[in-house]
mmCIF file of C-alpha atoms in Angstrom:
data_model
loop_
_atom_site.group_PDB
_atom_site.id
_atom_site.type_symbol
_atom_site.label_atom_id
_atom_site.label_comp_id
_atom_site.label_asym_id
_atom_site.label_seq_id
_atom_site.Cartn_x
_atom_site.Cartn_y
_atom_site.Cartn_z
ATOM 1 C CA UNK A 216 90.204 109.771 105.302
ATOM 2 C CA UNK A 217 89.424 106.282 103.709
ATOM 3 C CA UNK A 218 92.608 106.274 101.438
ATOM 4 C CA UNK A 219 95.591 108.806 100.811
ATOM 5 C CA UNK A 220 97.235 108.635 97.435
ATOM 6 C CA UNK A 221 97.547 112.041 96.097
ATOM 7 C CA UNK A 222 96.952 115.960 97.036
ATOM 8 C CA UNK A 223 93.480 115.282 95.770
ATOM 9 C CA UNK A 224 92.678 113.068 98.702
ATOM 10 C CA UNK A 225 93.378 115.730 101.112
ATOM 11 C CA UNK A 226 90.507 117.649 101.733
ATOM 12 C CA UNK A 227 92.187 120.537 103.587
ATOM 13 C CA UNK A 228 95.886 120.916 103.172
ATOM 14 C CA UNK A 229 96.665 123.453 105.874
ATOM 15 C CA UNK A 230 94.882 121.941 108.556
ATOM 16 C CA UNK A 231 96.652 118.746 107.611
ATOM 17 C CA UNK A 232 99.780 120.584 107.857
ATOM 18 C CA UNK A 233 98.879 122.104 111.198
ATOM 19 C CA UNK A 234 98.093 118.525 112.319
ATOM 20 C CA UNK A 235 101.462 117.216 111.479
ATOM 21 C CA UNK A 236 103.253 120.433 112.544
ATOM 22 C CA UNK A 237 101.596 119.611 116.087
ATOM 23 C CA UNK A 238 102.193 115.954 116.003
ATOM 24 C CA UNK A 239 106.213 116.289 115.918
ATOM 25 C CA UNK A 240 105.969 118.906 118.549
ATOM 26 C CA UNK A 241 104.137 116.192 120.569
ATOM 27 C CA UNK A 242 104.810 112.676 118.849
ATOM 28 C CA UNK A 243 103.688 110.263 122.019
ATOM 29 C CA UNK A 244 100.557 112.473 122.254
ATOM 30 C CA UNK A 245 97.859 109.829 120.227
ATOM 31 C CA UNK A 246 98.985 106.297 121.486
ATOM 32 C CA UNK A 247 95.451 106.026 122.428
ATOM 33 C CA UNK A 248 94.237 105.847 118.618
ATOM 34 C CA UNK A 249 96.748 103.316 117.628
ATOM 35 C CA UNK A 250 96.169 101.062 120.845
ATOM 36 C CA UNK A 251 95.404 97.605 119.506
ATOM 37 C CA UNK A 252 95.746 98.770 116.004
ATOM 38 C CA UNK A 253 97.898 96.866 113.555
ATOM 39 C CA UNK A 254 99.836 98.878 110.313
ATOM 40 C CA UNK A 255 99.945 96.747 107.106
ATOM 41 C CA UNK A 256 103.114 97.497 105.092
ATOM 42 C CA UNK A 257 103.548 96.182 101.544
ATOM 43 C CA UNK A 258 106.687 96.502 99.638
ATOM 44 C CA UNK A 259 106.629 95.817 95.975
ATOM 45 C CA UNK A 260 109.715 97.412 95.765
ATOM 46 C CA UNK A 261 112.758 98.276 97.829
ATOM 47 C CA UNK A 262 112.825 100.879 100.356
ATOM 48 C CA UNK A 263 114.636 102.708 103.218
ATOM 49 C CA UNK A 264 112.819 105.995 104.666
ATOM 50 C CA UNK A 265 109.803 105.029 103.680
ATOM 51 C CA UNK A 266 109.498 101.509 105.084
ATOM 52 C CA UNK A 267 111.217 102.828 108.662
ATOM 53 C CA UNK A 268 109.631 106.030 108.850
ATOM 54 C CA UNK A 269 105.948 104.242 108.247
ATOM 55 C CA UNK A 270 107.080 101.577 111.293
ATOM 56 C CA UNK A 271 108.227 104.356 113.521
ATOM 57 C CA UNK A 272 105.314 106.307 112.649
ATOM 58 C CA UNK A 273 102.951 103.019 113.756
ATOM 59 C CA UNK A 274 105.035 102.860 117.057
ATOM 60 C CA UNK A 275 104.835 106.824 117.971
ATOM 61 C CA UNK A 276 101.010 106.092 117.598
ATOM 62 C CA UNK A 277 100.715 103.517 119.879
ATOM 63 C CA UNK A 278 99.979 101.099 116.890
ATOM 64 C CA UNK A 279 101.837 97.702 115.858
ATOM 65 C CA UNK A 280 103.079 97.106 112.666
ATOM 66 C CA UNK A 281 103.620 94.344 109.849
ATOM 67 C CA UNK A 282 105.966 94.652 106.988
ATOM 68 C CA UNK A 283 105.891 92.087 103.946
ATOM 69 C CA UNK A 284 108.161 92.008 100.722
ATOM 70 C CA UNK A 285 105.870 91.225 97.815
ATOM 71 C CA UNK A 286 106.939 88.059 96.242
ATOM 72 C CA UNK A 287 110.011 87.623 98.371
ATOM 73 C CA UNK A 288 108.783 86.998 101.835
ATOM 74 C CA UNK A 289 104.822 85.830 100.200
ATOM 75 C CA UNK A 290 104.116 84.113 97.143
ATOM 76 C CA UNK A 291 104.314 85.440 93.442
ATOM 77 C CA UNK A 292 101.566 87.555 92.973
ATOM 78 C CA UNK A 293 99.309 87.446 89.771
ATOM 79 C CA UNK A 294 97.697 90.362 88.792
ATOM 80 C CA UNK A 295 95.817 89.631 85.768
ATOM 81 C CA UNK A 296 91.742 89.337 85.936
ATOM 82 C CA UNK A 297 91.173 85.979 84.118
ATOM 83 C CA UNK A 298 94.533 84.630 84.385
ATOM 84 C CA UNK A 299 94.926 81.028 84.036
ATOM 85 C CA UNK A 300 97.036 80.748 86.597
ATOM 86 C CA UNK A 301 99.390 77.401 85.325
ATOM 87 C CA UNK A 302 102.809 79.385 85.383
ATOM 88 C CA UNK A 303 104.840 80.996 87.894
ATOM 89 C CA UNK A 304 102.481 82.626 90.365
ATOM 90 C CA UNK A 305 100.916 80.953 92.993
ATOM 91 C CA UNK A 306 98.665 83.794 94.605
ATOM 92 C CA UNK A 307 96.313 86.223 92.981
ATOM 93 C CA UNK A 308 96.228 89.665 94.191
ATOM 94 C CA UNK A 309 92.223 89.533 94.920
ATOM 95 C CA UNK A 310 92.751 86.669 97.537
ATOM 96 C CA UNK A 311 95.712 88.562 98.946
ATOM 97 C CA UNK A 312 94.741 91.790 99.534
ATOM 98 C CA UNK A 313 91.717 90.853 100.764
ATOM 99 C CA UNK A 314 93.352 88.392 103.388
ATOM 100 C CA UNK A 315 95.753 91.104 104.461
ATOM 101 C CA UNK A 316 93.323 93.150 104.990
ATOM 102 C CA UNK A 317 92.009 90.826 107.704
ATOM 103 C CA UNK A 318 95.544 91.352 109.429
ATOM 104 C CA UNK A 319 95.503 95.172 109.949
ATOM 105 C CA UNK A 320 93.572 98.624 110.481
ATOM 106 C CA UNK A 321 95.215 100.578 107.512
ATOM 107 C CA UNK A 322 97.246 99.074 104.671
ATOM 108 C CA UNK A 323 100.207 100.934 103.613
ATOM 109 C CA UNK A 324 101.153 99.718 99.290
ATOM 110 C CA UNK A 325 104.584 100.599 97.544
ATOM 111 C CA UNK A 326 104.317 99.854 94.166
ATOM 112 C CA UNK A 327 106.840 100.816 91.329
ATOM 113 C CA UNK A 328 106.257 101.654 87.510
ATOM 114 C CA UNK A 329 107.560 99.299 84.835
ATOM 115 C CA UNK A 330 108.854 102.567 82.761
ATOM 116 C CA UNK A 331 107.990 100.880 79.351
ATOM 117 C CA UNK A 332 103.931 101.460 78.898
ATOM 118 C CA UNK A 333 102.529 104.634 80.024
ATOM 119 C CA UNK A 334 99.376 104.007 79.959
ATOM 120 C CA UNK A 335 99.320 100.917 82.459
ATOM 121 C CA UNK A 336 101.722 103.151 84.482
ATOM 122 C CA UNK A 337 99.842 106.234 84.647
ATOM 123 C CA UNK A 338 96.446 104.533 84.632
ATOM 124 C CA UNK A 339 97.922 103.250 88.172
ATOM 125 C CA UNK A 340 97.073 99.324 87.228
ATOM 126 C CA UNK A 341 98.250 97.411 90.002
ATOM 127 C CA UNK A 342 98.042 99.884 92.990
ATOM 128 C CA UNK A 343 94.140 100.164 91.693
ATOM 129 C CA UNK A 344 93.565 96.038 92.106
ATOM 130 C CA UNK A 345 94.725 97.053 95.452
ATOM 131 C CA UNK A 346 92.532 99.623 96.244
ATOM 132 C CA UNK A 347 89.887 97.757 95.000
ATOM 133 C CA UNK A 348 89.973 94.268 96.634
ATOM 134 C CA UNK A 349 91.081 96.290 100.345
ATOM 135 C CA UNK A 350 88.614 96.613 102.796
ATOM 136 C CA UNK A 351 90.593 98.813 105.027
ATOM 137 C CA UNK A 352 91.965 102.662 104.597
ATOM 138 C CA UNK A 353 94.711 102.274 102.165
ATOM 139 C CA UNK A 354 98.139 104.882 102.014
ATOM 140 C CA UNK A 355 100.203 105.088 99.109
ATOM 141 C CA UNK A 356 103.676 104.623 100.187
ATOM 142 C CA UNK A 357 104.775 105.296 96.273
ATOM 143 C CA UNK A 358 103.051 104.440 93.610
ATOM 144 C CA UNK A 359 103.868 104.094 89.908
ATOM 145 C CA UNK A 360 102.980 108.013 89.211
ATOM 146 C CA UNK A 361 102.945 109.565 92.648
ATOM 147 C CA UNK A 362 104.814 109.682 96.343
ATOM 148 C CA UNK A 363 102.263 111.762 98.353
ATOM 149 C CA UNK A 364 104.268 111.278 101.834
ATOM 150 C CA UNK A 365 107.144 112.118 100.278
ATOM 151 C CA UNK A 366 105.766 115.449 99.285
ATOM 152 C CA UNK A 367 104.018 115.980 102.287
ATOM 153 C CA UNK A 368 107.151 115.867 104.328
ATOM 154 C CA UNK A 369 108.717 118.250 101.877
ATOM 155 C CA UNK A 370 105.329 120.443 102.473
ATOM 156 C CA UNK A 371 106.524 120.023 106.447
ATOM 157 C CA UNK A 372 110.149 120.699 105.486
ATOM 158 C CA UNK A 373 109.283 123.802 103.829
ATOM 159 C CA UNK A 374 106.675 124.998 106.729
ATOM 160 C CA UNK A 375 109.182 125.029 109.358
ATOM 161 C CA UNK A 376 112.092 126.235 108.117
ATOM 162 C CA UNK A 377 110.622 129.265 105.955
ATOM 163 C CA UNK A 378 111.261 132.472 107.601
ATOM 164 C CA UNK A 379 109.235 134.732 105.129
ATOM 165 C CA UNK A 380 105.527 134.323 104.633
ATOM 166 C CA UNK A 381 106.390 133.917 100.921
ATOM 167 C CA UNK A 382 108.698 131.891 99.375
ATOM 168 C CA UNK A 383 110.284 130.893 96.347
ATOM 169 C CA UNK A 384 110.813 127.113 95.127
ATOM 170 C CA UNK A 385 112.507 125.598 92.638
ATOM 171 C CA UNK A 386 111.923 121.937 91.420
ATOM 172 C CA UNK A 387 114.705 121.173 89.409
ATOM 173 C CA UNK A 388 116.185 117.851 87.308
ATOM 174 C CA UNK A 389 119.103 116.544 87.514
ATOM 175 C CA UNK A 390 121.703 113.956 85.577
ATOM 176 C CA UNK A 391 121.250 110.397 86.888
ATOM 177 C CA UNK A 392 123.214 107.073 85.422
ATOM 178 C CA UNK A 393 119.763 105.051 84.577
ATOM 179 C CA UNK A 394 116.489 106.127 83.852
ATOM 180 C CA UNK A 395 114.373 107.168 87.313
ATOM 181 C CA UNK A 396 110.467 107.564 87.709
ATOM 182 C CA UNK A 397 108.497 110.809 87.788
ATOM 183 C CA UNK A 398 106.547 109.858 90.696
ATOM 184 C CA UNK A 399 108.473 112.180 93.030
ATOM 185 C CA UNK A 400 108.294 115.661 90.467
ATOM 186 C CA UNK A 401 105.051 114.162 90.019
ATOM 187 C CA UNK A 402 103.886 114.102 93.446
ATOM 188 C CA UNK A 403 106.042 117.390 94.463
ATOM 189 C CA UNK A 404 104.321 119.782 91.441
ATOM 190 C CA UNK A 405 100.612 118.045 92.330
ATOM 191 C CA UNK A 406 101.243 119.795 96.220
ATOM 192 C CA UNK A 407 103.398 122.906 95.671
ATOM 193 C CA UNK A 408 101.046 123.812 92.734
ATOM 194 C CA UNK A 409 98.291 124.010 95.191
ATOM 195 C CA UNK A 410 100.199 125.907 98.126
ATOM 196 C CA UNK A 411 99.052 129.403 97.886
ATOM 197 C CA UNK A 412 102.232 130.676 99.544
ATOM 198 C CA UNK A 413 104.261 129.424 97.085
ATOM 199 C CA UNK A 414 105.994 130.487 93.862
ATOM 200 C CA UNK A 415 106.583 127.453 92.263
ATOM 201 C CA UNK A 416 108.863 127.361 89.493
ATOM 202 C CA UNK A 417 109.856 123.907 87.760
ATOM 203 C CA UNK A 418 113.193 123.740 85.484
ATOM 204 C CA UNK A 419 114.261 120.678 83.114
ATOM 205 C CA UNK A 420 116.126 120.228 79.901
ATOM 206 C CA UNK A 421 113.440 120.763 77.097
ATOM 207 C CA UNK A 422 111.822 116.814 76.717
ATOM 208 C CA UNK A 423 111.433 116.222 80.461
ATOM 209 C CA UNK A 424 108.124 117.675 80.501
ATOM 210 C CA UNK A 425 106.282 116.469 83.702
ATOM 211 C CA UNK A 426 102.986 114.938 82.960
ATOM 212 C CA UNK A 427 100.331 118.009 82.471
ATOM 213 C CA UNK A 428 97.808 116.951 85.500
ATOM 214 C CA UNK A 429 100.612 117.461 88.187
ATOM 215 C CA UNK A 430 102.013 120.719 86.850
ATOM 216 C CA UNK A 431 99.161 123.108 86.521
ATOM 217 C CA UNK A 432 100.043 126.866 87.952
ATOM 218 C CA UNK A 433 103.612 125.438 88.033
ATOM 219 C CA UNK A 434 105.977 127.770 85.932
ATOM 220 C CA UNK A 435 108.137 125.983 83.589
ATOM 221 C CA UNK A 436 111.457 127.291 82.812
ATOM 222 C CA UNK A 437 114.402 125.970 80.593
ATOM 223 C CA UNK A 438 117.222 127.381 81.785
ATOM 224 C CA UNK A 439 118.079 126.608 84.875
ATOM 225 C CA UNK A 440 119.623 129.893 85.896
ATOM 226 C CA UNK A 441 117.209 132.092 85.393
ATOM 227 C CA UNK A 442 114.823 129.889 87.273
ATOM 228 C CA UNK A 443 116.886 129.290 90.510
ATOM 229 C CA UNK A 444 117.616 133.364 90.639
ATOM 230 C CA UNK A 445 116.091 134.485 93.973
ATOM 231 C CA UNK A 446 114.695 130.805 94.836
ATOM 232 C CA UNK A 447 114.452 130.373 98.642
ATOM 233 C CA UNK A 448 114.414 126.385 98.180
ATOM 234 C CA UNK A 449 115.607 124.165 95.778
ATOM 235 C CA UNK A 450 114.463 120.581 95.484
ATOM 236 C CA UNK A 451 116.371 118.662 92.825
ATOM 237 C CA UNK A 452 115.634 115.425 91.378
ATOM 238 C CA UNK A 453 116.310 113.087 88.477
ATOM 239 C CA UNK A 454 113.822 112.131 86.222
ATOM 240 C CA UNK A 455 113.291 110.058 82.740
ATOM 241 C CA UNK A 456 110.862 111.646 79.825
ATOM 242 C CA UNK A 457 107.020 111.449 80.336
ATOM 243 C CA UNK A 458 106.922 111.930 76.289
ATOM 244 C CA UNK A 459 109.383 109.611 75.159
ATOM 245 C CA UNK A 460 108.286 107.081 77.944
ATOM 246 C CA UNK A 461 110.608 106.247 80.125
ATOM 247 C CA UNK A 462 113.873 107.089 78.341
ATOM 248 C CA UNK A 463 116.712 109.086 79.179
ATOM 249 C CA UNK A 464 117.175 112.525 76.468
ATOM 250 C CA UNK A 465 120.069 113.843 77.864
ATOM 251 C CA UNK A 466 122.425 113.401 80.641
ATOM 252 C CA UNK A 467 123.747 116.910 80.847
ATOM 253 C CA UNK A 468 126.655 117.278 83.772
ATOM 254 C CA UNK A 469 126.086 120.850 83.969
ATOM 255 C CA UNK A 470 122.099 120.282 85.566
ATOM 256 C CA UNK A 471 124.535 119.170 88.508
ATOM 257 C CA UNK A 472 123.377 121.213 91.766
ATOM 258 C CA UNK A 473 126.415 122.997 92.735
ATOM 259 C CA UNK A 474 127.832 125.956 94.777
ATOM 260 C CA UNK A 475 127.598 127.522 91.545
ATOM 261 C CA UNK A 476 124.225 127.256 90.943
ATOM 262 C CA UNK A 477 122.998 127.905 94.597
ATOM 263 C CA UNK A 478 125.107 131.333 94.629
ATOM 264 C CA UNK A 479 122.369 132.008 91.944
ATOM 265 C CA UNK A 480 119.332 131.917 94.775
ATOM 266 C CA UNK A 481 118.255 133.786 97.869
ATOM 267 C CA UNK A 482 120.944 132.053 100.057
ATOM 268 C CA UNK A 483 118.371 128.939 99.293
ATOM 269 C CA UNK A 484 117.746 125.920 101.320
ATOM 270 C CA UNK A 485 118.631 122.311 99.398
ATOM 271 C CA UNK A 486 116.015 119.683 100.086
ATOM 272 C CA UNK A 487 116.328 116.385 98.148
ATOM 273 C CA UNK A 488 114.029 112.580 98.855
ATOM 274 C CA UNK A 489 117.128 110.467 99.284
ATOM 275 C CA UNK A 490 118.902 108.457 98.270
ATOM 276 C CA UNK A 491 120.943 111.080 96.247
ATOM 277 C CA UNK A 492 123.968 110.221 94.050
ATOM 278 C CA UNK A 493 126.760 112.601 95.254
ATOM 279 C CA UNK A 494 128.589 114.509 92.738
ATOM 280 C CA UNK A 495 125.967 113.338 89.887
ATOM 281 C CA UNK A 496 123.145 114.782 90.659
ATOM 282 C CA UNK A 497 124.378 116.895 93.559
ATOM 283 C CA UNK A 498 127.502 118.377 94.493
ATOM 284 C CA UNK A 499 128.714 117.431 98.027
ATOM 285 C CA UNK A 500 129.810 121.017 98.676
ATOM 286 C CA UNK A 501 126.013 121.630 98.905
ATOM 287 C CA UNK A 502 124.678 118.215 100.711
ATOM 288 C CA UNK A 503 127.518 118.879 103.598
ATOM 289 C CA UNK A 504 126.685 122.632 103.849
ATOM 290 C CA UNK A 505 124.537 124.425 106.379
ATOM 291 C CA UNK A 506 121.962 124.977 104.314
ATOM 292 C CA UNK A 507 121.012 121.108 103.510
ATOM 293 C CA UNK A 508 117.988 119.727 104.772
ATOM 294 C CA UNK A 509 118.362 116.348 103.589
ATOM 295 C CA UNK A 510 118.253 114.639 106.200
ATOM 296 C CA UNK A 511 115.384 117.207 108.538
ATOM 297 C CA UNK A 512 113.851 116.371 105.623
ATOM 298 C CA UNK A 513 113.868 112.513 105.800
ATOM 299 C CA UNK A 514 113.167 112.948 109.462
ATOM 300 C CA UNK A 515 109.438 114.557 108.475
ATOM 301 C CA UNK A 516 109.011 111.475 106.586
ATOM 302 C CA UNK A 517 107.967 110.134 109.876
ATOM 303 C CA UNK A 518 105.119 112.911 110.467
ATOM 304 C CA UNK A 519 104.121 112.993 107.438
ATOM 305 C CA UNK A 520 103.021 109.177 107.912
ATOM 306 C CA UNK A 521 102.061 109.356 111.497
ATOM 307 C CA UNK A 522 99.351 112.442 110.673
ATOM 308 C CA UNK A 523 97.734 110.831 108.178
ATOM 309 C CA UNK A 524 97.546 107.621 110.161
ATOM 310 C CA UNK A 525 96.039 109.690 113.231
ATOM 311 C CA UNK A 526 93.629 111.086 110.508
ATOM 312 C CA UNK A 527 92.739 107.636 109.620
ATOM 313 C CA UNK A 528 92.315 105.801 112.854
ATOM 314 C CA UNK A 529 90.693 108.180 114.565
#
């Protein structure tokens, strides 16, 4: 595996998950791949699971690991091919990836969209410059359209908790106060689409369409209700509009996950990235209850980093 970025880069999903599944059984069992190995980590944007899990990940692998804040602990990047570069940059992303690259084994990137142009967002503009001036495996971390680890822990999350051979999840948005990314629906619908013991259903106000290319065999309902009836997970999650780029259509209270709308499912299972916004997009009746796998969830987010590492360094 030369780069991980999205479900397509995955040639076999359910030896992948077997890999990982095995891993946390046995997470000190592969220090011999990571021995004198060094883990790049990038930050273009803040983070908390994801930059911890991906050092504790390096560390259960017997690997060492950098971390740098784009711009804050390095120079200002420029990004532009042909820039003149007479204003406030100092550093052009061709030098600098290819430098870092000199520093480490496998480069983890977190980029973030800029929510006002699709098309540079979706045409994935600067975490492509990346990819093309590394010399090393690279692992998206987030992009601006996608969060594959992410969605691979959820894939783990699922796995281990199901307890029928089928099962029954729901994707579902909810209110936020500020406009979010789709990178995580994004990323969730590209795997669960592709799970073949999965009913995926996906429910939204009418305008938050998901992008078409993540959503394929995904079942789109309106009303929420009817789609969470039977579910046997639920995964909620803000997002902006896809169509209307970026902007917020409604902010309807009543998409709120609550007791309410879980007594509607198959006594379901909550899962949900983090960080959530209690009693906005989730009630905390249903992030304190037994049935909550926030933070099992998060947890994964550490072998769902250290199993594609150990696919990439061995």
């Amino acid at each position: 595996m030369k780069k991980f970025t999205s479900f397509a880069d995955v040639p076999d999903y359910k030896a992948l998950l077997r890999q990982a599944l095995e891993i946390k059984q046995n997470p000190f069992g592969y220090q011999h791949l990571g021995r004198n190995k060094t883990v790049g980590l990038i930050f273009f944007n803040p983070s908390l699971r994801t930059r911890l899990s991906s050092i504790k990940a390096a560390y259960n692998l017997g690997a060492q690991a950098w971390v740098l804040n784009a711009g804050a602990d390095s120079w200002t990047l420029e990004m532009a091919d042909g820039a003149v570069m007479n204003g406030g940059t100092q550093e052009h992303i061709k030098e600098a990836i290819a430098v870092m690259s000199q520093y480490c084994d496998v480069l983890g990137v977190r980029t973030f969209p800029g929510l006002k142009d699709r098309d540079e967002d979706y045409h994935e503009v600067v975490f492509n410059k990346i990819l093309q001036h590394a010399t090393v495996p690279v692992i998206s971390l987030e992009s601006a359209t996608l969060h594959p680890l992410q969605s691979f822990a959820d894939l783990i999350t699922v796995a281990e908790t199901k307890k029928t051979e089928r099962v029954k999840v729901v994707l579902t948005w909810a209110p936020h106060v500020r406009a979010l990314p789709q990178c995580v629906p994004n990323s969730f619908a590209d795997w669960f689409s592709e799970v073949d013991w999965v009913d995926f259903v996906i429910t939204h106000p009418e305008g938050y369409e998901l992008a078409p290319q993540f959503t394929k065999g995904a079942r789109i309902e309106y009303d929420q209700q009817k789609a969470l009836e039977g579910a046997d997970y639920v995964y909620a999650k803000n997002w902006s509009s896809y169509q209307n780029y970026g902007q917020v259509i409604t902010q309807d209270p009543s998409w709120m996950v609550d007791a309410r709308h879980m007594a509607l499912t198959n006594d379901a299972k909550f899962i949900h990235c983090l960080p959530v916004r209690r009693n906005v997009e989730v009630a905390d009746a249903v992030l304190d209850s037994p049935n909550s796998l926030v933070v099992q969830e998060a947890g994964n987010r550490v072998f769902s980093m250290q199993t594609v590492l150990h696919e990439m360094l061995r």
